[in-house]
PDB file of C-alpha atoms in Angstrom:
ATOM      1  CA  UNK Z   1     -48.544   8.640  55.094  1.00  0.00           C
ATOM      2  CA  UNK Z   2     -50.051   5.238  55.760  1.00  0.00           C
ATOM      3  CA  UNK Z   3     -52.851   5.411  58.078  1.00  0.00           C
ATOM      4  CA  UNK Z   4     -53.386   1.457  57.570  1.00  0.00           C
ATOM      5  CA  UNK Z   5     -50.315  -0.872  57.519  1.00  0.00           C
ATOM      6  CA  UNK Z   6     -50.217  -4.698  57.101  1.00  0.00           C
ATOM      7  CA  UNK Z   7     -46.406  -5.589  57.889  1.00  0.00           C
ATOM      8  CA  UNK Z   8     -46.048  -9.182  56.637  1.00  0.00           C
ATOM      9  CA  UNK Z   9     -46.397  -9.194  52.951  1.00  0.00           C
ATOM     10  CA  UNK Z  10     -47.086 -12.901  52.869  1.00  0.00           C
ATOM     11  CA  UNK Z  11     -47.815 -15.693  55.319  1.00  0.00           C
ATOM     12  CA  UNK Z  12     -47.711 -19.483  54.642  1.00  0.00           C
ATOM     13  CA  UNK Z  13     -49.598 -21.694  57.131  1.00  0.00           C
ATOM     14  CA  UNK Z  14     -50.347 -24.670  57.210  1.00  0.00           C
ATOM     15  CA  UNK Z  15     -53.411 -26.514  56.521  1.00  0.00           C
ATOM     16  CA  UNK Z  16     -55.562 -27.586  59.417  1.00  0.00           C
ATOM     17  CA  UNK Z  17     -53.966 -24.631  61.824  1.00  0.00           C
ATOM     18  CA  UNK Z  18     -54.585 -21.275  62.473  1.00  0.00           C
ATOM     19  CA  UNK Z  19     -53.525 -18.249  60.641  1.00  0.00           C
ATOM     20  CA  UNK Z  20     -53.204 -15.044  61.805  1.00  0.00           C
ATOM     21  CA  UNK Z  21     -53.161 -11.736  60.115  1.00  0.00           C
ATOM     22  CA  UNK Z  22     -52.284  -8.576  61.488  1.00  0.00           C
ATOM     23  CA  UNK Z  23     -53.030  -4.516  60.803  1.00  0.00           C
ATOM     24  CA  UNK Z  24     -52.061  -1.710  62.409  1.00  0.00           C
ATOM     25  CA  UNK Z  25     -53.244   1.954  62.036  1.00  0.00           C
ATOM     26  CA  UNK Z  26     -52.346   5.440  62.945  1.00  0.00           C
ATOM     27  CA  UNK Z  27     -55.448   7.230  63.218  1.00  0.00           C
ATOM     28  CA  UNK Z  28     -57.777   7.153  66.472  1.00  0.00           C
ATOM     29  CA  UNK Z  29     -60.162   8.162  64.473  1.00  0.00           C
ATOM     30  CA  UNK Z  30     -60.864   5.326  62.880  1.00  0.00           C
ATOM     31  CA  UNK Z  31     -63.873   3.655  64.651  1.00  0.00           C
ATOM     32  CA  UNK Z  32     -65.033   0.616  62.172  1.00  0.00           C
ATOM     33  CA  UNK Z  33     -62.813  -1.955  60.718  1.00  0.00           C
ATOM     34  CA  UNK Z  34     -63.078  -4.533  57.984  1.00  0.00           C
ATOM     35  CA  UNK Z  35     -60.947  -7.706  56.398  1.00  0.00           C
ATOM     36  CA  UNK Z  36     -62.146  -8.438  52.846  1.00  0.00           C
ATOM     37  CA  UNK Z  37     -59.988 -11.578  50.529  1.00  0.00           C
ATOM     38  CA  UNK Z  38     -59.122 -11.075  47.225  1.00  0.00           C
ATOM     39  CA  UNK Z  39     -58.206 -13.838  44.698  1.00  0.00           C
ATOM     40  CA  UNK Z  40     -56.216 -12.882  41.428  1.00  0.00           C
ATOM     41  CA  UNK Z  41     -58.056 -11.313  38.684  1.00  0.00           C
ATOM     42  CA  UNK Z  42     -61.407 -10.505  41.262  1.00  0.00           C
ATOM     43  CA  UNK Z  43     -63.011  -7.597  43.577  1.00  0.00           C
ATOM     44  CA  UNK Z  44     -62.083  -8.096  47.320  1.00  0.00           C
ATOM     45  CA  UNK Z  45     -64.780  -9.833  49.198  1.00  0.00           C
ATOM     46  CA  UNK Z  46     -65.931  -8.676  52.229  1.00  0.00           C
ATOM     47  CA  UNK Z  47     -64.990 -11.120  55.388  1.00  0.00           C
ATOM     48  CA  UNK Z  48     -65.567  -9.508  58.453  1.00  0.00           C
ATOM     49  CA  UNK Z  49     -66.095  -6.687  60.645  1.00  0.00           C
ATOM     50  CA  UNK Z  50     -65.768  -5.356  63.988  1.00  0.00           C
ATOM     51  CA  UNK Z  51     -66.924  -1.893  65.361  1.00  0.00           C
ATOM     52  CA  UNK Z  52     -64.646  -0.023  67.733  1.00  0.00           C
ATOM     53  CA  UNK Z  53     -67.292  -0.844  70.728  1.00  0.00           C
ATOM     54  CA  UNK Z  54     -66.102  -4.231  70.475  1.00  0.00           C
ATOM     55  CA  UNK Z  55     -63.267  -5.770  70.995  1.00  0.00           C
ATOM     56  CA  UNK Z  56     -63.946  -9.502  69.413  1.00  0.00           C
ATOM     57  CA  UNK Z  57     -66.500 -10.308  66.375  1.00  0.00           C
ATOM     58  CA  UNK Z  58     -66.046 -14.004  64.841  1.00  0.00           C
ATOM     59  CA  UNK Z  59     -67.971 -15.472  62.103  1.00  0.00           C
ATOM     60  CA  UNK Z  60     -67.811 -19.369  61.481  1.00  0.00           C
ATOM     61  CA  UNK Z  61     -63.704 -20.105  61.044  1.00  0.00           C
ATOM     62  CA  UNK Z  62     -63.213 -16.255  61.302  1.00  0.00           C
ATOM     63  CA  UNK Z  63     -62.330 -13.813  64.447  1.00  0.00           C
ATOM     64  CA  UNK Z  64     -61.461 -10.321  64.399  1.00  0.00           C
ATOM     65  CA  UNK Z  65     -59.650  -8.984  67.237  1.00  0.00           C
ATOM     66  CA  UNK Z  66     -59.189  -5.041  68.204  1.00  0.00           C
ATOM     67  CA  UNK Z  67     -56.887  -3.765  70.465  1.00  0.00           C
ATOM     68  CA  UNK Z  68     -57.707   0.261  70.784  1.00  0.00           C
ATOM     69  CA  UNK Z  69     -55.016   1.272  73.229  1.00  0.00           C
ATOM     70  CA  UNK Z  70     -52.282  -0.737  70.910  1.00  0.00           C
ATOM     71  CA  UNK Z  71     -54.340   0.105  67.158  1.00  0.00           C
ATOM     72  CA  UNK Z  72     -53.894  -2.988  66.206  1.00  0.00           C
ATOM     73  CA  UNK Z  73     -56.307  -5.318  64.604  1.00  0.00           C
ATOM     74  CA  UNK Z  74     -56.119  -9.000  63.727  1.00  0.00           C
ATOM     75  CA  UNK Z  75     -57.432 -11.624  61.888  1.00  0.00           C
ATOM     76  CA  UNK Z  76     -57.902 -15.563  62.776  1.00  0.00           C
ATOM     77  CA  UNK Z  77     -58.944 -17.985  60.528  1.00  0.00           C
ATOM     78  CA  UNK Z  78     -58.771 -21.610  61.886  1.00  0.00           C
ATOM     79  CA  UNK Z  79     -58.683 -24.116  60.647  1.00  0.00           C
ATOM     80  CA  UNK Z  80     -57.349 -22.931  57.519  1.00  0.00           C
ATOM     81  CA  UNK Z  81     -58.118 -24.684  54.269  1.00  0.00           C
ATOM     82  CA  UNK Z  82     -57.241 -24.460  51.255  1.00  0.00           C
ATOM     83  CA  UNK Z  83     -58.996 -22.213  50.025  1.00  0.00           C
ATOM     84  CA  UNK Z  84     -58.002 -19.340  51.938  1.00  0.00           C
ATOM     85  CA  UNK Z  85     -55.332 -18.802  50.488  1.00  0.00           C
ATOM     86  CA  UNK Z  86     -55.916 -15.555  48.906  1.00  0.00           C
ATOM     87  CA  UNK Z  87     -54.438 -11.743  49.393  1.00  0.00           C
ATOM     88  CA  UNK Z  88     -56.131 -10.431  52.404  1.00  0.00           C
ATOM     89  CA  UNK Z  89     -56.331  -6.617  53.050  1.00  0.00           C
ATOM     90  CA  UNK Z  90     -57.648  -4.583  56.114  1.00  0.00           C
ATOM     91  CA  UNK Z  91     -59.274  -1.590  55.747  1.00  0.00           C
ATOM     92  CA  UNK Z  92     -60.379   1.516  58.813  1.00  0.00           C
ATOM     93  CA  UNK Z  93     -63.396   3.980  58.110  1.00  0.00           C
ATOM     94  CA  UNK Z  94     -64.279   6.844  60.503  1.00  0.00           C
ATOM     95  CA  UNK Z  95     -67.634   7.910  61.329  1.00  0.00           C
ATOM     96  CA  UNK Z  96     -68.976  11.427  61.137  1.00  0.00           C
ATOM     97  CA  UNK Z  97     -67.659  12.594  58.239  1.00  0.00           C
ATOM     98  CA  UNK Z  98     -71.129  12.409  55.994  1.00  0.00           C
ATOM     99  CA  UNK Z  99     -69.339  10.148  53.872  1.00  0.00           C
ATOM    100  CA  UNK Z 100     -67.370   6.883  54.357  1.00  0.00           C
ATOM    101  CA  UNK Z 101     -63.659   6.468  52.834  1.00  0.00           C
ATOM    102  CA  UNK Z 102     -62.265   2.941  53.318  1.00  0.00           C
ATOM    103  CA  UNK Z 103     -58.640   3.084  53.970  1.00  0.00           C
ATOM    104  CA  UNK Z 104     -56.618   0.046  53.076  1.00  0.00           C
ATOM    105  CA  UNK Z 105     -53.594  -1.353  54.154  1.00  0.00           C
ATOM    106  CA  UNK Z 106     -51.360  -2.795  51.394  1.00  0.00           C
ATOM    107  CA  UNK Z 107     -52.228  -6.800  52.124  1.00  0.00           C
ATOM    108  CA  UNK Z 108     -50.642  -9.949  52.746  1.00  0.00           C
ATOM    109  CA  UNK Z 109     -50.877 -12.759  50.535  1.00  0.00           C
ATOM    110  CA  UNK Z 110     -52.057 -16.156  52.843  1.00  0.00           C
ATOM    111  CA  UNK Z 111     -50.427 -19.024  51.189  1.00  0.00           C
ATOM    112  CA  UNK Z 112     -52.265 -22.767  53.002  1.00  0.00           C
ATOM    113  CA  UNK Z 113     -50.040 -25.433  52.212  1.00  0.00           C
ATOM    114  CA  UNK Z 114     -51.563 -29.221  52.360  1.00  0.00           C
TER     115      UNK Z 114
ATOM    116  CA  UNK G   1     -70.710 -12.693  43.529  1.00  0.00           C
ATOM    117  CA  UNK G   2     -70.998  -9.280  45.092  1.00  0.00           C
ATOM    118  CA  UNK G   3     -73.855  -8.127  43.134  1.00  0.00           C
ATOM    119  CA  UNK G   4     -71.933  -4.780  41.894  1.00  0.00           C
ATOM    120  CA  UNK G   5     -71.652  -5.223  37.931  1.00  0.00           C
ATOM    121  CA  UNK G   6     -68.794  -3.408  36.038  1.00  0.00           C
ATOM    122  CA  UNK G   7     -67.483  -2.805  32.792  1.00  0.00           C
ATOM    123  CA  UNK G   8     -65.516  -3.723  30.834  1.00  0.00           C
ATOM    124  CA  UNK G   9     -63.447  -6.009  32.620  1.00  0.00           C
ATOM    125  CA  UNK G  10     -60.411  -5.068  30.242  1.00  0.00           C
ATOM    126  CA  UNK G  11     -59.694  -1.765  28.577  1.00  0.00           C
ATOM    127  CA  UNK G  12     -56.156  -1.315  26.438  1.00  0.00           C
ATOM    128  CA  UNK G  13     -55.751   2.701  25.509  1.00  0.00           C
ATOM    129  CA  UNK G  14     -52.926   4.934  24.214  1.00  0.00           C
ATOM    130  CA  UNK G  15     -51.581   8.109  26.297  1.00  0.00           C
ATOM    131  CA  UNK G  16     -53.549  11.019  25.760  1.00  0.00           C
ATOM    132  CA  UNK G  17     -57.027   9.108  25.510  1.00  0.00           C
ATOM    133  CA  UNK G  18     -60.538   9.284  27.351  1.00  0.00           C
ATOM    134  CA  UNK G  19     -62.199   6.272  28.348  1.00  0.00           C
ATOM    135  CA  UNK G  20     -65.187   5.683  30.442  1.00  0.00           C
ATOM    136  CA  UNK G  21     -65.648   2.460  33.377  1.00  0.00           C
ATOM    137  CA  UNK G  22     -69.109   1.986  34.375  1.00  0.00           C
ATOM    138  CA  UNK G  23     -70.172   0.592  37.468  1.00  0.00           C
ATOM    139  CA  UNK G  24     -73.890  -1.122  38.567  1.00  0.00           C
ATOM    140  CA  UNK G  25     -74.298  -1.115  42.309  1.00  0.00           C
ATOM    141  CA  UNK G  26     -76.217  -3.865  44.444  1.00  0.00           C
ATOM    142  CA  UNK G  27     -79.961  -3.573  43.927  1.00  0.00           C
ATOM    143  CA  UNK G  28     -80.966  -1.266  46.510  1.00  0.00           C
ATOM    144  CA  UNK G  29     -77.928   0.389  47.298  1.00  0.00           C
ATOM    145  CA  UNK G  30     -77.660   3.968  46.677  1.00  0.00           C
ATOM    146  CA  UNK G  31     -73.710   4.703  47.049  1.00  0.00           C
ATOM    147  CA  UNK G  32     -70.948   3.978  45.093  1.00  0.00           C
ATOM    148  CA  UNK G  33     -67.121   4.174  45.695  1.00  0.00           C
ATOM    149  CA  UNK G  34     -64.019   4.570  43.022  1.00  0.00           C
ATOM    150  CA  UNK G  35     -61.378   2.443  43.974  1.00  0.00           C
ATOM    151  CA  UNK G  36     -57.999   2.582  42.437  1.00  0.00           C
ATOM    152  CA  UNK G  37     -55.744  -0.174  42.873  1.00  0.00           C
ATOM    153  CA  UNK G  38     -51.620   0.466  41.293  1.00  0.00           C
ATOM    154  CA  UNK G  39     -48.726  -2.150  42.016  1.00  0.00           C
ATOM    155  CA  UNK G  40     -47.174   0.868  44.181  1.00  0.00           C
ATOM    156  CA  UNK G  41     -49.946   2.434  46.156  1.00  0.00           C
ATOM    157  CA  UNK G  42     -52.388  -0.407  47.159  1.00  0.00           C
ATOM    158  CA  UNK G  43     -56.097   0.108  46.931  1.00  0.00           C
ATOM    159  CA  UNK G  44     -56.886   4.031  46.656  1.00  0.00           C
ATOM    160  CA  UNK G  45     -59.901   5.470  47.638  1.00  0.00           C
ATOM    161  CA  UNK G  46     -61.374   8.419  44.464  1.00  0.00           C
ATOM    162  CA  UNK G  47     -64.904   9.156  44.919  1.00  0.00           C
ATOM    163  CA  UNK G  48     -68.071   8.262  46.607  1.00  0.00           C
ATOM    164  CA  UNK G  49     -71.810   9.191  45.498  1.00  0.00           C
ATOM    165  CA  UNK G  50     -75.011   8.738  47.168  1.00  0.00           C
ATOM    166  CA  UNK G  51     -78.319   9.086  45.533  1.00  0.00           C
ATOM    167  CA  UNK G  52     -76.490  11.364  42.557  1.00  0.00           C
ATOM    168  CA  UNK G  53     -75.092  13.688  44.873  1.00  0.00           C
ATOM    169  CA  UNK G  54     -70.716  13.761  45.170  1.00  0.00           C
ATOM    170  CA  UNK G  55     -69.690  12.851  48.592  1.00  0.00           C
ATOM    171  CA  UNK G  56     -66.587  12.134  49.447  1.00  0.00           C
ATOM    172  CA  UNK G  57     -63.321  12.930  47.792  1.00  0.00           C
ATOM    173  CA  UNK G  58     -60.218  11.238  47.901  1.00  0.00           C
ATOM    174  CA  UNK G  59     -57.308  10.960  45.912  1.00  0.00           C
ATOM    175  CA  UNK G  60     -59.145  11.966  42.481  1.00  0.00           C
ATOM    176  CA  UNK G  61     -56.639  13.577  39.830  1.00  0.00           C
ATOM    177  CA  UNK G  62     -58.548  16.074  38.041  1.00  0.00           C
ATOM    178  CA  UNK G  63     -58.318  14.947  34.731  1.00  0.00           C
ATOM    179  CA  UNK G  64     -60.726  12.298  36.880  1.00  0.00           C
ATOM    180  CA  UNK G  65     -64.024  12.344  37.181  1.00  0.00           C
ATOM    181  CA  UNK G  66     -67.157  10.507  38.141  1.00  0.00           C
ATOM    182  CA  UNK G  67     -70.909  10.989  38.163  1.00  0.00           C
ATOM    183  CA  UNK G  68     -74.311   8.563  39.398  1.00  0.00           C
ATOM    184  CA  UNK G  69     -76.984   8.582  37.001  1.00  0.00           C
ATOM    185  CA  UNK G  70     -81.025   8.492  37.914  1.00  0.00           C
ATOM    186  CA  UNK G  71     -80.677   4.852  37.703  1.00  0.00           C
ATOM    187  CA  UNK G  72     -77.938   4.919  40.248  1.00  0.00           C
ATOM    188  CA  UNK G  73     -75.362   3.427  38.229  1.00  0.00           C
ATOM    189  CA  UNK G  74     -71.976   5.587  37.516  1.00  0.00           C
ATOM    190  CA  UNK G  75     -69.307   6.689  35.664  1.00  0.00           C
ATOM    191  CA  UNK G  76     -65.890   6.655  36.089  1.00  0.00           C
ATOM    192  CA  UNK G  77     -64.051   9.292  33.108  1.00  0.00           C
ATOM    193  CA  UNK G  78     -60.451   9.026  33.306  1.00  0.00           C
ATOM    194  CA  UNK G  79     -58.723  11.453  30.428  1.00  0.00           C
ATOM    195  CA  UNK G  80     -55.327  12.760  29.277  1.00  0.00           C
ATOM    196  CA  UNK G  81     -54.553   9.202  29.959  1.00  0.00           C
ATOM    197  CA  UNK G  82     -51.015   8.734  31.118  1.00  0.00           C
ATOM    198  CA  UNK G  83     -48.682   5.012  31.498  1.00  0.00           C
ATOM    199  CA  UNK G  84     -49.150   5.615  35.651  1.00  0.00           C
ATOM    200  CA  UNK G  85     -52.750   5.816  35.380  1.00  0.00           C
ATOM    201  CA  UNK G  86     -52.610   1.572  34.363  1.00  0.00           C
ATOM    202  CA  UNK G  87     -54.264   0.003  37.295  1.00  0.00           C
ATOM    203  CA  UNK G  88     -57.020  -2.065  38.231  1.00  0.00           C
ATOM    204  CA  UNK G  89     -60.720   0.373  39.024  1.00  0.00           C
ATOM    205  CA  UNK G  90     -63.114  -1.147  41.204  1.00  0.00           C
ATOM    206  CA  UNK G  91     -65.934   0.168  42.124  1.00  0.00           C
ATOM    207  CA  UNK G  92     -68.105  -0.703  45.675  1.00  0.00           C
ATOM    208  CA  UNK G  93     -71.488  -0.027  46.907  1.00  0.00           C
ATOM    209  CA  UNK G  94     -73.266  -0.066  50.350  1.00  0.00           C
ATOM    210  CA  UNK G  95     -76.937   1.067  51.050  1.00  0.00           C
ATOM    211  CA  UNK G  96     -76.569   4.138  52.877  1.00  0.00           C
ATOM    212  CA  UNK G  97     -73.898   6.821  52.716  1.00  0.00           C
ATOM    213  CA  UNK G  98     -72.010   5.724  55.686  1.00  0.00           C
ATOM    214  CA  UNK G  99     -72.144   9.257  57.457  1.00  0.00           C
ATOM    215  CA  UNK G 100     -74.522   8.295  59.926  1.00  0.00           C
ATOM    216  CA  UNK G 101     -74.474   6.625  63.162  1.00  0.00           C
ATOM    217  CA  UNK G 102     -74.185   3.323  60.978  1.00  0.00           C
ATOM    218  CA  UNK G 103     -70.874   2.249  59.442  1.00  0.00           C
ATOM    219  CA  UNK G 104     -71.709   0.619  56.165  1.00  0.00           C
ATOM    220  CA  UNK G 105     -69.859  -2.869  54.661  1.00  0.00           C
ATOM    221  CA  UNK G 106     -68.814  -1.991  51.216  1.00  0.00           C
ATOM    222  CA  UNK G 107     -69.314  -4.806  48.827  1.00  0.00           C
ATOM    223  CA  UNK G 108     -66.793  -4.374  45.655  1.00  0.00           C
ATOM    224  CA  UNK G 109     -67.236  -5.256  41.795  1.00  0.00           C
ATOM    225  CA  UNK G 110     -64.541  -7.539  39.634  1.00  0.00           C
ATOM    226  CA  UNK G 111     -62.770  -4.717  38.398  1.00  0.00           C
ATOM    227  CA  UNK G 112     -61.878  -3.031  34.889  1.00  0.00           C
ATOM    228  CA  UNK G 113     -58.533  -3.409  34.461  1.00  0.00           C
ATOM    229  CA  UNK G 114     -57.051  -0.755  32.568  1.00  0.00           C
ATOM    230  CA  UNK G 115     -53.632  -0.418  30.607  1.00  0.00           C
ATOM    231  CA  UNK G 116     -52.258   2.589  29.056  1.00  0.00           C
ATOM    232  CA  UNK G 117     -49.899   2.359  26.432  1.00  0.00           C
TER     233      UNK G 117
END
């Protein structure tokens, strides 16, 4: 049962435009969302976040877009660089529970070509 | 650099073994989170503690198990050790416990990658 689902394995983009990155979840209970990056051989870094109150957050190259009625989240990064090219994984919490349990999807790897 | 320190980054074991992963949070923060990541299941939520106390439970076999020290560092004991528990650990922290009216980021460690052989 996957609550969180990321349907494109990979995405290649080129550098300069924008790439976009989507998630999808099952669960309305889910009520705070997060991207984080992950290059090989590290810990996933935290990106962004966005609060189910909101439907937009962006942060420098970096906007996070929820859709409630559709549970579907996305990601754009523009422009992409280089360096962005990394696995990227979205993850849904749920408040109330006295605790906090990060759900992930399984990721797509962002490939930026020159 | 996330701040969260863990160790060792590498562990090689044999079937049937006990090892322990430690984990450092952030200064200041007072949870931590088990992570399991496998090639099959993604990134796995085990365990969370706050302030020594256990919880949240997730996926945690029960030859698992995990405490948080005074110090608020913690322990990840993984025993019996079997070829599917190979994966990558991390470990994540966050200031509060996340119950509240507050959702808290979690900010992960590099990892102890294990292998079981």
């Amino acid at each position: 049962d996957q609550q969180v689902k990321q349907n494109s394995p990979s995405l290649s983009v080129q550098e300069g435009r924008i790439s976009i990155l989507n998630c999808d979840y099952t669960n309305s209970m889910f009520d705070y969302f997060l991207w984080y990056k992950k290059y090989p051989a590290e810990g996933p870094t935290f990106l962004i976040s966005i609060s189910s109150i909101k439907d937009k957050n962006e942060d420098g190259r970096f906007t996070v877009f929820l859709n409630k009625s559709a549970k579907h989240l996305s990601l754009h990064i523009v422009p992409s660089q280089p360096g962005d090219s990394a696995v990227y994984f979205c993850a849904a919490s749920a408040l109330g529970q006295g605790a906090q349990k990060l759900v992930f999807g399984q990721g797509t790897r962002l490939t930026i070509n020159p | 650099d996330s701040g969260v320190t863990q160790t060792p980054k590498h562990l090689i074991t044999a079937t049937g073994q006990r090892v322990t992963l430690r984990c450092s949070p952030r200064s200041g923060d007072l949870s931590v989170y088990w992570y399991q990541q496998s090639l099959d299941q993604g990134l796995q939520f085990l365990i969370q503690y706050y302030n020594g106390e256990e919880r949240a439970k997730g996926n945690i076999l029960e030859r698992f198990s995990a405490q948080q020290f005074p110090d608020l560092h913690s322990e990840l004991n993984l025993s019996s050790l079997e070829l599917g528990d190979s994966a990558l650990y991390f470990c994540a922290s966050s200031f509060r416990s996340g119950g509240g009216a507050v959702q808290e980021t979690q900010y992960f460690g590099p990892g102890t990658r294990l292998l079981v052989l």
